[in-house]
Amino acid sequence: RSTFQPFLPGFGHRRRKIAILTSGGDAPGMNAAVRAVVRAAITRGCDAYAVHEGYQGLVDGGDMIRKMNWDDVQGYLTTGGTVIGTARCKAFRERSGRLQAAKNMVKEGIDALIVCGGDGSLTGADLFRSEWPSLLVELVENEEITQDDADEYAHLNIVGLVGSIDNDMSSTDITIGAVTCLHRICECIDSISSTASSHSRAFVVEVMGRHCGWLALMAGIATGADFIFIPERPPWGEDWQDRMCAEIKKHRDLGKRKTIVIVCEGAIDSNLEPITAKGLMDLLTDRLHLDTRMTILGHVQRGGKPCAFDRNLATMQGIEAVEAVLSSSPDIPSPMIGMNENKITRTELMEAVALTGEVAKAISRKDFVGAMDLRDPAFNQQYDQFLALTLSAPNVGKKPQQSLRIAIINVGAPACGMNAAVRAAVRYARNLGHVPLGINNGFPGLVAGQVKEMEWMDVDGWMSQGGSELGTNRDQPSLDLGMVSYQLQKFNIHSLLLIGGFEAYTACLEMYNARHLYPAFCMPMVHIPATISNNVPGTEYSLGCDTSLNAIMEACDALKQSATASRKRVFVVEVHGGKSGFLAVMSGLAVGATSVYIPEEGVNLIRLQKDVTHLCQRYSQDAEGKSHGRVIIRSEAASKTYTTDIISAIIKEEGHQQFDSRTATLGHIQQGNSPSPLDRVRAVRLAVCAVDFLLSHACDISSSASTTSTGTGPDVYNKDPDSIAVAGIHGSSVTFTSVEALLKDTDLKNRKPKQSWWMDYKRAVHLLARRTDLV
Ligand code: ATP
């Protein structure tokens, strides 16, 4: 949903003045939100203001409330923390402080306030709005403002943006800053892991989160930790210490050289007693005699520049906040901008704040089931999945009725998260008593019989590794369908898990279409999309695309810095993506590109003319000697004629003395190195659900005595189209859609889905680059 329109709205007779402040703890992405609010407000014909130092600036007034121009927020995207400052303001908690704040706002003529902060800040904001009429009455009585002022500013608009690293706010799936914080935590734990392995040590790592275990849980999944402690779900039973030690000993007995335990700062046991990093360290030392160290990550977690996800989240939410201001009326409750089901949403601010408080209340009355239920459904599912991958999972050691042999194959170009998915599938299948088999080197490897059983420890350390440990290539089963079928039967494989890009989808189609010729292809198969291009149908995100976006973002940040240093340079950056513009658009938004060229739109002379005219205008507006570097992103397949070199040459020629142009083709660097936390977490989620899918299909079939038999194992053959599916992420759910059903949504020629949900984001790129000519 994209509602922004570049026209100039009136509000009665005066120009709207919209202020933004950042409050509470700083969170990476707050600057991106400020930038988006300022630019969206200006585009919509409003004046934008920044209130410095949070509510303190509102109380102090004067120079703390400053008008913002378009260029004042240049460079904000890449900066961590909050440039306009934040503070914990005692005065605003008192009515007298809020009275002063109201006076300052009326004096400045500000009638809309966008607050970016945590639940405390948003509570304060809503209180401010509810008191607003009475504050005005009091100010008139005190003769601090006139009755005319009071009439003119009778209605105060408040909009909340959730800037909080804890991801502890209800009514939104994610808060600004949480994913960057998870990046910092995973970087630290990855580093700790290498030293832990080297010395065979145990580490207890404390992460932030007072009432919310989101960071600890996601970090636990993303780093493959041995044990985690979160406030919402204390370790069950009085003997949890024994069980933790037994669990870690099991891991050690299997050959693990490192032990990682993650504890949230608000972790408690079921009696509400704190579980501390120090206590856990002593436990591991005393009971297991492990050389144990403790690391409290502290403020490292909040720091640094925001990741691509937070930049884009904050940007889209900032734009939406301005729209919410402009569509608000006195009878509409203050909205909070959130994200649900992968869409930017508005919910009632006060309701969200109240729900958030319920979690802490549920914990304090030991209602842990209630506390977990108050989190989003994905949180619960992911906690269970974390447990399911450990050796203390309830099913470990239980023999299933029928042990299935599940083969895993990587297909297509490497993508970060492939290994994490293989790891999760292998461990989950093993824990359930089934037999995972790894196929090396894609379909040529299968044809050559490169298949082997995988043990729990075979995938140790795979979570943080990029590329494909199994080996991958683009070859299709059609290279030798008969041999592929023969090998599947020879190795007595009952189901197939394909992890890969569009080639994995077409491989599934080939086998599906050949079911009538080769019974082996009648086994259940599932495809987990893994490609940086994010062009597989049936999913909003594929594994690897988040890592790739971050890799592109890092490169573009460096290029922009270089371009800025040389004062007048435009970089035309070529990115991957095949016929899908996903990477170009999303990285364009994350780096503040001036323009993006995508295959969906192509490039033509009119568009190039517009871009050159825009660049000439912008460089002529830059302050003397302070021109900024600019970046244009071009998808590799945007145009056959207007190549990256040609576009750059045109820009250079037309820029004359004003600016020049260089190209940068990022190539395979875009595959990234180590998978991003989001790719790891998505990999685990998809892999566990995919194994469940295979098991349910195989077991359903074998228990209903189907007609075709392998002769050597459970009978899993069935021609049901639903038994070959793509596992997809849709909002907060994992879905399975048969490859056949997806055909109608697929553009096979251009190798992508027919619809692209991210096209709205392209308008945001242009809006924030002042490209009203393109929006
Ligand atoms: P974080 O999650 O990072 O702690 P937060 O927004 O919850 O962020 P708080 O310290 O609770 O952080 O609140 C920030 C500021 O918001 C406070 O310093 C105060 O000025 C204001 N504030 C918080 N709660 C209230 C309230 N109930 N009434 C008025 N103002 C409040």
CSV table of N, CA and C in Angstrom, one decimal, residues 3 67 158 325 338 383 559 640 698 722:
chain,number,residue,atom,x,y,z
A,3,THR,N,0.6,5.4,-0.3
A,3,THR,CA,-0.4,6.4,-0.4
A,3,THR,C,0.1,7.8,-0.7
A,67,LYS,N,13.7,23.9,12.1
A,67,LYS,CA,13.1,23.6,10.8
A,67,LYS,C,14.1,22.8,10.0
A,158,ILE,N,-0.8,13.1,16.8
A,158,ILE,CA,0.4,12.4,17.3
A,158,ILE,C,0.4,11.1,16.5
A,325,VAL,N,-0.5,11.5,9.5
A,325,VAL,CA,-0.7,12.9,10.0
A,325,VAL,C,-1.7,13.6,9.1
A,338,GLY,N,3.2,0.3,12.3
A,338,GLY,CA,3.9,-0.9,12.5
A,338,GLY,C,4.2,-1.7,11.3
A,383,TYR,N,10.4,-20.5,18.8
A,383,TYR,CA,11.0,-21.0,20.1
A,383,TYR,C,10.9,-22.6,20.0
A,559,LEU,N,31.1,3.4,-1.9
A,559,LEU,CA,31.2,4.2,-3.1
A,559,LEU,C,30.7,5.6,-3.0
A,640,LYS,N,19.2,-4.0,-22.7
A,640,LYS,CA,20.4,-4.5,-23.5
A,640,LYS,C,21.1,-3.3,-24.1
A,698,ALA,N,4.7,-38.0,3.2
A,698,ALA,CA,5.2,-39.4,3.0
A,698,ALA,C,4.4,-40.3,4.0
A,722,ASP,N,0.0,-31.8,-5.0
A,722,ASP,CA,0.4,-31.1,-3.8
A,722,ASP,C,1.6,-31.6,-3.1
